Amino acid sequence: MDSNVDLLKLNEQNSANFLNLVLEKGFLQSIGKATRFQNDSRSLLYQIIFNKNCDSIFSGTLISDVSGHFFTFIVPPNRCKASQPSHESVLSRDYSLNNLNRFKTELSNFTWENVMSKQDVNEAYNEFWNMYKTCHDAVFPLKRKRFNKNFHKKNPFMTNGLLISRKTKNHLHKNAVSEPNVENIQRYKRYKTLYFRTLRGAKKLYFTNKLKDNAKNPKKIWQTLNEILGKEKKKETISQINIDDTPESDPTKIANHFNSFFTSIGTKIANNVQNVTKQPEDYINYGRDIPEFLLGNTTPEHVLKTIKKFKLKNSCHIHGTSSKMVKFIGPEISKPLSHIFNISLESGIFPEMLKQCRVIPIFKAGNQLECDNYRPISLVSAISKVLEKIVSEKLLFHLTSNDLLYTHQYGFIPKKSAEHNLLHILNYVSTALNNGNYCVGVFLDLKKAFDVCSHEILLKKL
């Protein structure tokens, strides 16, 4: 209430009479600090009075320059928990450089004897993962943190130095409001000017470097431009999906429906493809001796060399490991991984745990309730990618050195890309037009091409 009576001046008759009246009616005054500062004068004109019987009360004054008076507040002692404001919080792990180095040191102290003694690929990998996971969770425990923009980064260009500077600016602002003398006000203004100048410089440098690094990536360029303009990313959360032509919002049913759709759509489309008389073996030249393809084995040095080729990515697979983490601790885990990989290469068995992946449906276009309008993105284990890369290199070397690939195979071949394929089609069509023929249509895309690819044909060719 605004009584227009200054309770900091109880020696004056009006103030004393007002306070006595409040007490006489069974009320207490909860605000005891000034609610306004003006030069050297202070006043307490805004009060909160209450008559609840309680052992303690939480009240006070919030220093702010939003209005001429500071904000006053009181918190009831038995407030309902459900009525408490919900604050933004995150459950995360602290991947600071100190913790990463500590994790690296802990792994370097492992002898990995339990892993090296196993001769079954699944047993060996499960033992490796248990040791890795136990150490990882001990060094990087999950903690729930309440977000505070004065301590946590809200924007990527906010450095630790800028966070410290912001706290200093806020402290000087508080002093300038609570003690509004010329010295405090000038000190705050000078520091605020310097802070915002530094902030603008850091922001400009961040976006300049980001645009420069993604100069050849149009998608990243547009993402950066939208970030500059302050446009929020669209949330990919799927709240509803059609199941048997009925909208369903239960997350478990949605996930199971996506899983069923993505695993069966390839077979359904393949069944509609017209059969041909030509066999896949007809494209293979059997008229010469071809050496047998042997996977051989690998070494810790080869594993580490393969890991070093990985791009730094923070995206985590289903068990929470990223390629960035694997690359950081590569020297420490290359020995047990080489043992596991050698068992896999010799037995032809891929570790069951590495077959699990995290699949995220990404909306493409059309009706958001239809599964067919979503593209599945699989986040595969970074460790499985190491083994896949090793096998890929061995297979590609065998195919290229023995000239076993089709002349116009451009995908997944070093120094070749889809652009070469487009040039080949363009030359073919141009030659036909020059010869007086007609081009009725060119179709360069297949629906669910990867899913429709026949495993039977692949195995025959291999």
Short mmCIF file of C-alpha atoms in Angstrom, two decimals:
data_model
loop_
_atom_site.label_atom_id
_atom_site.label_comp_id
_atom_site.label_asym_id
_atom_site.label_seq_id
_atom_site.Cartn_x
_atom_site.Cartn_y
_atom_site.Cartn_z
CA MET A 1 0.00 0.00 0.00
CA ASP A 2 1.09 3.56 -0.69
CA SER A 3 0.34 5.34 2.59
CA ASN A 4 2.32 8.46 1.68
CA VAL A 5 3.71 8.22 5.23
CA ASP A 6 7.48 7.85 5.60
CA LEU A 7 8.10 5.16 8.20
CA LEU A 8 11.81 5.98 8.27
CA LYS A 9 10.86 9.18 10.15
CA LEU A 10 9.22 7.76 13.28
CA ASN A 11 10.32 10.81 15.23
CA GLU A 12 7.64 12.75 13.33
CA GLN A 13 4.11 12.69 14.76
CA ASN A 14 2.31 11.54 11.56
CA SER A 15 4.60 8.56 11.03
CA ALA A 16 4.39 7.50 14.69
CA ASN A 17 0.59 7.78 14.69
CA PHE A 18 0.29 5.71 11.51
CA LEU A 19 2.47 2.88 12.85
CA ASN A 20 0.61 2.88 16.18
CA LEU A 21 -2.70 2.62 14.29
CA VAL A 22 -1.43 -0.37 12.30
CA LEU A 23 -0.29 -2.15 15.47
CA GLU A 24 -3.51 -1.27 17.33
CA LYS A 25 -5.60 -3.01 14.63
CA GLY A 26 -3.51 -6.19 14.94
CA PHE A 27 -1.31 -5.76 11.87
CA LEU A 28 2.47 -5.80 11.45
CA GLN A 29 4.60 -3.83 9.03
CA SER A 30 6.82 -6.20 6.96
CA ILE A 31 9.00 -3.71 5.05
CA GLY A 32 11.83 -2.17 7.01
CA LYS A 33 14.11 -0.77 4.31
CA ALA A 34 13.85 2.33 2.16
CA THR A 35 11.73 2.01 -0.99
CA ARG A 36 13.07 5.14 -2.68
CA PHE A 37 16.41 6.92 -2.96
CA GLN A 38 16.69 10.45 -4.26
CA ASN A 39 20.14 12.01 -4.08
CA ASP A 40 20.94 11.89 -0.34
CA SER A 41 17.35 11.40 0.86
CA ARG A 42 15.62 8.06 1.57
CA SER A 43 11.99 7.23 2.26
CA LEU A 44 9.72 4.27 3.04
CA LEU A 45 6.35 5.16 1.58
CA TYR A 46 5.29 1.75 0.18
CA GLN A 47 4.41 -0.73 2.94
CA ILE A 48 3.04 -4.25 3.17
CA ILE A 49 1.09 -5.02 6.34
CA PHE A 50 -0.16 -8.46 7.43
CA ASN A 51 -1.88 -10.14 10.36
CA LYS A 52 -1.02 -13.83 9.85
CA ASN A 53 0.24 -15.71 12.90
CA CYS A 54 3.56 -17.31 11.89
CA ASP A 55 7.05 -17.84 13.27
CA SER A 56 8.84 -16.22 10.34
CA ILE A 57 8.07 -14.17 7.28
CA PHE A 58 10.14 -13.52 4.18
CA SER A 59 9.86 -10.00 2.80
CA GLY A 60 12.07 -7.28 1.41
CA THR A 61 12.85 -4.65 -1.19
CA LEU A 62 14.13 -5.25 -4.71
CA ILE A 63 16.50 -2.56 -5.96
CA SER A 64 15.52 -1.53 -9.49
CA ASP A 65 15.32 1.60 -11.62
CA VAL A 66 12.21 0.48 -13.53
CA SER A 67 10.09 3.00 -11.60
CA GLY A 68 10.58 5.81 -9.12
CA HIS A 69 10.07 3.41 -6.19
CA PHE A 70 11.68 0.05 -5.55
CA PHE A 71 9.59 -3.13 -5.60
CA THR A 72 8.42 -4.57 -2.29
CA PHE A 73 7.45 -8.21 -1.76
CA ILE A 74 6.28 -10.68 0.86
CA VAL A 75 6.25 -14.49 0.65
CA PRO A 76 3.67 -16.45 2.70
CA PRO A 77 5.38 -19.09 4.88
CA ASN A 78 3.03 -21.94 3.92
CA ARG A 79 2.75 -21.30 0.19
CA CYS A 80 1.73 -24.27 -1.89
CA LYS A 81 4.57 -25.88 -3.83
CA ALA A 82 2.40 -26.15 -6.91
CA SER A 83 2.07 -22.37 -6.97
CA GLN A 84 5.81 -21.80 -7.05
CA PRO A 85 7.05 -20.32 -10.32
CA SER A 86 8.69 -22.86 -12.59
CA HIS A 87 12.28 -21.91 -13.31
CA GLU A 88 14.18 -23.10 -16.36
CA SER A 89 16.54 -25.89 -15.38
CA VAL A 90 18.63 -28.43 -17.28
CA LEU A 91 19.93 -31.89 -16.44
CA SER A 92 23.47 -32.01 -17.78
CA ARG A 93 27.04 -33.15 -17.27
CA ASP A 94 30.01 -30.85 -16.79
CA TYR A 95 32.32 -31.47 -19.76
CA SER A 96 34.83 -28.84 -18.74
CA LEU A 97 38.45 -29.14 -19.87
CA ASN A 98 39.54 -30.08 -16.34
CA ASN A 99 37.00 -32.92 -16.19
CA LEU A 100 37.90 -34.09 -19.69
CA ASN A 101 41.59 -34.26 -18.78
CA ARG A 102 40.72 -36.08 -15.57
CA PHE A 103 38.64 -38.59 -17.57
CA LYS A 104 41.52 -39.06 -20.00
CA THR A 105 43.92 -39.72 -17.10
CA GLU A 106 41.54 -42.21 -15.47
CA LEU A 107 41.22 -44.19 -18.72
CA SER A 108 45.00 -44.19 -19.26
CA ASN A 109 45.39 -45.97 -15.90
CA PHE A 110 43.20 -48.90 -17.06
CA THR A 111 45.05 -52.05 -18.14
CA TRP A 112 41.93 -53.39 -19.93
CA GLU A 113 42.89 -56.95 -18.92
CA ASN A 114 39.23 -57.97 -18.50
CA VAL A 115 38.54 -56.86 -22.08
CA MET A 116 41.66 -58.40 -23.61
CA SER A 117 40.93 -61.78 -21.99
CA LYS A 118 37.52 -62.10 -23.72
CA GLN A 119 37.34 -63.93 -27.03
CA ASP A 120 33.63 -63.37 -27.71
CA VAL A 121 32.99 -60.06 -29.42
CA ASN A 122 29.84 -59.23 -27.43
CA GLU A 123 31.40 -60.16 -24.09
CA ALA A 124 34.52 -58.13 -24.90
CA TYR A 125 32.58 -55.04 -25.93
CA ASN A 126 30.15 -55.26 -23.00
CA GLU A 127 33.10 -55.43 -20.59
CA PHE A 128 34.75 -52.45 -22.31
CA TRP A 129 31.52 -50.45 -22.16
CA ASN A 130 30.92 -51.23 -18.48
CA MET A 131 34.41 -49.99 -17.57
CA TYR A 132 34.05 -46.93 -19.79
CA LYS A 133 30.55 -46.06 -18.53
CA THR A 134 31.46 -46.46 -14.86
CA CYS A 135 34.44 -44.13 -15.24
CA HIS A 136 32.44 -41.67 -17.38
CA ASP A 137 29.55 -41.38 -14.89
CA ALA A 138 31.97 -40.93 -11.98
CA VAL A 139 33.84 -38.06 -13.67
CA PHE A 140 30.78 -36.49 -15.33
CA PRO A 141 27.82 -37.04 -12.95
CA LEU A 142 24.39 -35.83 -14.02
CA LYS A 143 23.43 -32.61 -12.25
CA ARG A 144 20.32 -30.48 -12.45
CA LYS A 145 21.14 -26.80 -12.81
CA ARG A 146 18.81 -23.86 -12.65
CA PHE A 147 19.53 -21.58 -15.57
CA ASN A 148 20.82 -18.13 -14.69
CA LYS A 149 21.94 -15.84 -17.50
CA ASN A 150 24.47 -14.21 -15.18
CA PHE A 151 26.31 -17.52 -14.73
CA HIS A 152 25.41 -19.60 -17.79
CA LYS A 153 25.77 -18.85 -21.49
CA LYS A 154 22.55 -17.89 -23.19
CA ASN A 155 24.34 -17.05 -26.45
CA PRO A 156 27.39 -18.83 -27.91
CA PHE A 157 29.37 -15.59 -28.20
CA MET A 158 29.18 -14.98 -24.43
CA THR A 159 32.63 -15.82 -23.10
CA ASN A 160 33.48 -16.44 -19.44
CA GLY A 161 35.11 -13.01 -19.37
CA LEU A 162 31.89 -11.36 -20.59
CA LEU A 163 29.86 -13.24 -17.96
CA ILE A 164 32.15 -11.90 -15.24
CA SER A 165 31.90 -8.41 -16.74
CA ARG A 166 28.10 -8.61 -16.75
CA LYS A 167 28.05 -9.45 -13.05
CA THR A 168 30.36 -6.49 -12.38
CA LYS A 169 28.08 -4.21 -14.42
CA ASN A 170 25.02 -5.38 -12.47
CA HIS A 171 26.82 -4.79 -9.19
CA LEU A 172 27.79 -1.25 -10.22
CA HIS A 173 24.20 -0.63 -11.36
CA LYS A 174 22.90 -1.70 -7.97
CA ASN A 175 25.33 0.65 -6.22
CA ALA A 176 24.33 3.51 -8.52
CA VAL A 177 20.63 3.00 -7.68
CA SER A 178 20.99 2.40 -3.94
CA GLU A 179 23.70 5.06 -3.45
CA PRO A 180 22.95 7.55 -6.25
CA ASN A 181 25.92 9.86 -5.82
CA VAL A 182 27.83 11.32 -8.78
CA GLU A 183 30.81 9.00 -8.38
CA ASN A 184 28.75 5.76 -8.38
CA ILE A 185 26.61 6.89 -11.31
CA GLN A 186 29.61 7.88 -13.46
CA ARG A 187 31.47 4.67 -12.64
CA TYR A 188 28.45 2.62 -13.71
CA LYS A 189 27.94 4.56 -16.96
CA ARG A 190 31.60 4.23 -17.98
CA TYR A 191 31.66 0.50 -17.27
CA LYS A 192 28.31 -0.09 -19.03
CA THR A 193 29.58 1.67 -22.18
CA LEU A 194 32.76 -0.43 -22.19
CA TYR A 195 30.82 -3.65 -21.53
CA PHE A 196 28.35 -3.20 -24.40
CA ARG A 197 31.15 -2.17 -26.77
CA THR A 198 33.02 -5.39 -25.93
CA LEU A 199 29.80 -7.42 -26.23
CA ARG A 200 29.09 -6.05 -29.72
CA GLY A 201 32.66 -6.83 -30.76
CA ALA A 202 32.43 -10.43 -29.51
CA LYS A 203 29.09 -10.91 -31.28
CA LYS A 204 30.43 -9.49 -34.55
CA LEU A 205 33.56 -11.66 -34.38
CA TYR A 206 31.49 -14.80 -33.66
CA PHE A 207 29.12 -14.36 -36.61
CA THR A 208 31.92 -13.26 -38.97
CA ASN A 209 33.89 -16.43 -38.23
CA LYS A 210 30.77 -18.58 -38.50
CA LEU A 211 29.84 -17.17 -41.91
CA LYS A 212 33.43 -17.60 -43.10
CA ASP A 213 33.61 -21.23 -41.91
CA ASN A 214 30.30 -22.13 -43.59
CA ALA A 215 30.85 -20.18 -46.81
CA LYS A 216 30.32 -23.33 -48.92
CA ASN A 217 27.36 -24.63 -46.94
CA PRO A 218 24.11 -22.81 -47.89
CA LYS A 219 22.11 -24.57 -45.15
CA LYS A 220 24.50 -23.41 -42.43
CA ILE A 221 24.57 -19.91 -43.93
CA TRP A 222 20.78 -19.61 -43.65
CA GLN A 223 20.86 -21.00 -40.10
CA THR A 224 23.44 -18.36 -39.18
CA LEU A 225 21.41 -15.56 -40.81
CA ASN A 226 18.29 -16.65 -38.89
CA GLU A 227 20.37 -16.70 -35.71
CA ILE A 228 21.54 -13.14 -36.42
CA LEU A 229 17.94 -12.04 -36.98
CA GLY A 230 16.91 -13.66 -33.71
CA LYS A 231 14.57 -16.21 -35.28
CA GLU A 232 14.06 -19.16 -33.00
CA LYS A 233 14.64 -22.67 -34.27
CA LYS A 234 11.50 -24.65 -34.96
CA LYS A 235 10.95 -27.29 -32.33
CA GLU A 236 11.01 -30.77 -33.84
CA THR A 237 8.77 -32.22 -31.12
CA ILE A 238 6.03 -34.37 -32.63
CA SER A 239 2.86 -34.02 -30.60
CA GLN A 240 0.49 -35.97 -32.87
CA ILE A 241 0.61 -38.53 -35.64
CA ASN A 242 -2.04 -40.45 -37.58
CA ILE A 243 -2.35 -44.11 -36.57
CA ASP A 244 -4.99 -45.96 -38.61
CA ASP A 245 -6.32 -42.55 -39.76
CA THR A 246 -6.85 -41.48 -36.15
CA PRO A 247 -4.69 -38.72 -34.55
CA GLU A 248 -2.69 -40.14 -31.63
CA SER A 249 -0.78 -38.08 -29.03
CA ASP A 250 0.62 -40.79 -26.74
CA PRO A 251 4.46 -40.56 -27.08
CA THR A 252 4.98 -44.33 -26.72
CA LYS A 253 2.44 -45.16 -29.42
CA ILE A 254 3.92 -42.47 -31.70
CA ALA A 255 7.43 -43.89 -31.26
CA ASN A 256 6.27 -47.48 -31.89
CA HIS A 257 4.33 -46.39 -34.98
CA PHE A 258 7.36 -44.58 -36.42
CA ASN A 259 9.51 -47.62 -35.70
CA SER A 260 7.07 -49.94 -37.45
CA PHE A 261 6.72 -47.57 -40.42
CA PHE A 262 10.44 -46.98 -40.99
CA THR A 263 11.30 -50.69 -40.76
CA SER A 264 8.58 -51.86 -43.17
CA ILE A 265 8.32 -49.06 -45.75
CA GLY A 266 11.33 -50.30 -47.76
CA THR A 267 9.87 -53.77 -48.21
CA LYS A 268 6.45 -52.39 -49.18
CA ILE A 269 7.93 -50.15 -51.89
CA ALA A 270 10.28 -52.87 -53.14
CA ASN A 271 7.33 -55.25 -53.60
CA ASN A 272 5.79 -52.75 -56.03
CA VAL A 273 8.94 -52.52 -58.18
CA GLN A 274 8.55 -54.31 -61.50
CA ASN A 275 10.65 -57.45 -61.88
CA VAL A 276 13.33 -57.54 -64.58
CA THR A 277 14.85 -60.48 -66.43
CA LYS A 278 18.46 -59.34 -66.17
CA GLN A 279 20.32 -60.74 -63.18
CA PRO A 280 22.66 -58.65 -60.97
CA GLU A 281 25.51 -61.07 -61.76
CA ASP A 282 25.30 -60.04 -65.42
CA TYR A 283 26.98 -56.74 -64.53
CA ILE A 284 30.01 -58.48 -63.04
CA ASN A 285 33.00 -59.57 -65.13
CA TYR A 286 33.88 -63.16 -64.18
CA GLY A 287 36.35 -63.64 -67.01
CA ARG A 288 39.48 -63.06 -64.93
CA ASP A 289 41.06 -64.20 -61.71
CA ILE A 290 40.07 -62.08 -58.74
CA PRO A 291 41.95 -62.50 -55.46
CA GLU A 292 39.92 -63.41 -52.39
CA PHE A 293 38.80 -60.51 -50.24
CA LEU A 294 40.27 -60.78 -46.74
CA LEU A 295 39.42 -58.40 -43.93
CA GLY A 296 42.63 -59.27 -42.06
CA ASN A 297 43.11 -57.52 -38.75
CA THR A 298 43.78 -54.08 -37.34
CA THR A 299 46.11 -52.47 -34.80
CA PRO A 300 45.78 -49.80 -32.08
CA GLU A 301 47.72 -47.44 -34.35
CA HIS A 302 45.29 -48.02 -37.23
CA VAL A 303 42.29 -47.53 -34.93
CA LEU A 304 43.74 -44.27 -33.64
CA LYS A 305 44.50 -43.07 -37.17
CA THR A 306 40.88 -43.76 -38.16
CA ILE A 307 39.54 -41.92 -35.10
CA LYS A 308 41.63 -38.85 -35.90
CA LYS A 309 39.86 -38.52 -39.27
CA PHE A 310 36.50 -37.96 -37.56
CA LYS A 311 34.83 -34.57 -37.57
CA LEU A 312 34.20 -32.98 -34.18
CA LYS A 313 30.47 -33.45 -33.48
CA ASN A 314 28.63 -33.04 -30.21
CA SER A 315 25.59 -35.11 -31.21
CA CYS A 316 25.30 -38.19 -28.98
CA HIS A 317 24.05 -41.66 -29.87
CA ILE A 318 21.64 -43.71 -27.75
CA HIS A 319 24.26 -44.41 -25.06
CA GLY A 320 25.45 -40.81 -24.85
CA THR A 321 28.85 -40.85 -26.57
CA SER A 322 29.83 -38.33 -29.26
CA SER A 323 32.53 -38.42 -31.92
CA LYS A 324 34.11 -35.41 -30.21
CA MET A 325 34.54 -37.42 -27.01
CA VAL A 326 35.86 -40.51 -28.82
CA LYS A 327 38.39 -38.37 -30.67
CA PHE A 328 39.55 -36.73 -27.42
CA ILE A 329 40.20 -40.07 -25.66
CA GLY A 330 41.31 -41.97 -28.79
CA PRO A 331 44.82 -42.87 -27.54
CA GLU A 332 43.38 -44.28 -24.30
CA ILE A 333 40.77 -46.60 -25.90
CA SER A 334 42.51 -47.63 -29.15
CA LYS A 335 44.06 -50.75 -27.57
CA PRO A 336 40.86 -52.41 -26.25
CA LEU A 337 38.95 -51.35 -29.37
CA SER A 338 41.52 -52.95 -31.68
CA HIS A 339 41.12 -56.22 -29.74
CA ILE A 340 37.31 -56.06 -30.05
CA PHE A 341 37.50 -55.14 -33.74
CA ASN A 342 39.90 -57.99 -34.51
CA ILE A 343 37.48 -60.50 -32.97
CA SER A 344 34.67 -58.97 -35.04
CA LEU A 345 36.68 -59.07 -38.29
CA GLU A 346 37.71 -62.67 -37.69
CA SER A 347 34.30 -63.98 -36.63
CA GLY A 348 32.15 -61.77 -38.88
CA ILE A 349 30.00 -60.82 -35.89
CA PHE A 350 29.18 -57.16 -35.21
CA PRO A 351 28.75 -56.25 -31.50
CA GLU A 352 25.04 -56.26 -30.61
CA MET A 353 25.32 -53.09 -28.54
CA LEU A 354 26.72 -51.16 -31.51
CA LYS A 355 23.68 -52.08 -33.62
CA GLN A 356 21.48 -49.87 -31.45
CA CYS A 357 21.00 -46.31 -32.64
CA ARG A 358 18.92 -43.25 -31.94
CA VAL A 359 16.46 -42.47 -34.75
CA ILE A 360 15.01 -38.95 -35.00
CA PRO A 361 12.12 -38.28 -37.43
CA ILE A 362 12.67 -34.95 -39.23
CA PHE A 363 9.67 -33.35 -40.93
CA LYS A 364 10.10 -32.69 -44.67
CA ALA A 365 6.87 -31.23 -46.10
CA GLY A 366 3.14 -31.87 -46.38
CA ASN A 367 0.79 -33.11 -43.67
CA GLN A 368 2.60 -33.31 -40.32
CA LEU A 369 0.28 -36.11 -39.17
CA GLU A 370 1.55 -38.55 -41.82
CA CYS A 371 4.65 -40.68 -41.14
CA ASP A 372 5.52 -40.70 -44.84
CA ASN A 373 6.37 -36.99 -44.60
CA TYR A 374 9.20 -37.58 -42.13
CA ARG A 375 12.82 -38.48 -42.83
CA PRO A 376 14.53 -40.80 -40.29
CA ILE A 377 17.92 -39.53 -39.11
CA SER A 378 19.96 -42.21 -37.35
CA LEU A 379 22.54 -41.21 -34.73
CA VAL A 380 24.87 -44.20 -34.85
CA SER A 381 27.45 -44.97 -32.16
CA ALA A 382 30.73 -43.15 -32.80
CA ILE A 383 32.59 -46.34 -31.84
CA SER A 384 30.66 -48.39 -34.43
CA LYS A 385 31.68 -45.80 -37.04
CA VAL A 386 35.34 -46.60 -36.34
CA LEU A 387 34.82 -50.28 -37.15
CA GLU A 388 32.64 -49.44 -40.17
CA LYS A 389 35.32 -47.08 -41.50
CA ILE A 390 38.02 -49.73 -41.14
CA VAL A 391 35.93 -52.31 -43.06
CA SER A 392 34.96 -49.68 -45.65
CA GLU A 393 38.59 -48.81 -46.35
CA LYS A 394 39.55 -52.47 -46.74
CA LEU A 395 36.58 -53.19 -49.03
CA LEU A 396 37.10 -50.08 -51.15
CA PHE A 397 40.79 -50.87 -51.60
CA HIS A 398 39.92 -54.41 -52.76
CA LEU A 399 37.26 -53.16 -55.21
CA THR A 400 39.32 -50.36 -56.74
CA SER A 401 42.64 -52.23 -56.92
CA ASN A 402 40.94 -55.12 -58.75
CA ASP A 403 38.79 -52.87 -60.96
CA LEU A 404 35.53 -54.40 -59.75
CA LEU A 405 33.36 -51.29 -59.64
CA TYR A 406 30.97 -50.19 -62.36
CA THR A 407 32.38 -47.43 -64.59
CA HIS A 408 29.76 -44.90 -63.58
CA GLN A 409 29.75 -45.63 -59.85
CA TYR A 410 30.17 -42.19 -58.28
CA GLY A 411 28.71 -42.48 -54.77
CA PHE A 412 31.00 -43.40 -51.85
CA ILE A 413 34.09 -43.25 -54.05
CA PRO A 414 37.03 -40.93 -53.17
CA LYS A 415 37.30 -37.85 -55.42
CA LYS A 416 33.88 -38.55 -56.94
CA SER A 417 30.45 -37.18 -56.06
CA ALA A 418 26.85 -36.77 -57.22
CA GLU A 419 28.02 -33.84 -59.40
CA HIS A 420 29.93 -36.28 -61.63
CA ASN A 421 26.75 -38.33 -61.95
CA LEU A 422 24.78 -35.23 -63.02
CA LEU A 423 27.44 -34.34 -65.59
CA HIS A 424 27.26 -37.87 -67.01
CA ILE A 425 23.45 -37.63 -67.38
CA LEU A 426 23.74 -34.13 -68.88
CA ASN A 427 26.25 -35.33 -71.49
CA TYR A 428 24.08 -38.35 -72.31
CA VAL A 429 20.93 -36.23 -72.83
CA SER A 430 22.82 -33.52 -74.76
CA THR A 431 24.32 -36.12 -77.12
CA ALA A 432 20.89 -37.63 -77.72
CA LEU A 433 19.36 -34.21 -78.51
CA ASN A 434 22.21 -33.43 -80.91
CA ASN A 435 21.47 -36.69 -82.72
CA GLY A 436 17.86 -35.63 -83.29
CA ASN A 437 16.30 -37.64 -80.45
CA TYR A 438 13.85 -36.40 -77.84
CA CYS A 439 14.07 -36.27 -74.06
CA VAL A 440 10.66 -37.01 -72.55
CA GLY A 441 11.67 -36.76 -68.88
CA VAL A 442 14.57 -37.09 -66.48
CA PHE A 443 14.00 -38.56 -63.00
CA LEU A 444 16.93 -38.30 -60.62
CA ASP A 445 15.38 -39.42 -57.33
CA LEU A 446 14.03 -42.67 -55.94
CA LYS A 447 11.55 -42.89 -53.08
CA LYS A 448 13.23 -44.38 -49.99
CA ALA A 449 16.21 -45.39 -52.15
CA PHE A 450 18.37 -46.53 -49.24
CA ASP A 451 15.57 -48.61 -47.67
CA VAL A 452 14.57 -50.19 -51.00
CA CYS A 453 18.15 -51.29 -51.78
CA SER A 454 18.09 -55.10 -52.03
CA HIS A 455 20.35 -56.89 -49.53
CA GLU A 456 20.08 -60.04 -51.66
CA ILE A 457 21.59 -58.28 -54.69
CA LEU A 458 24.31 -56.70 -52.56
CA LEU A 459 25.31 -60.07 -51.11
CA LYS A 460 25.38 -61.64 -54.57
CA LYS A 461 27.69 -58.92 -55.85
CA LEU A 462 29.95 -59.21 -52.81
#
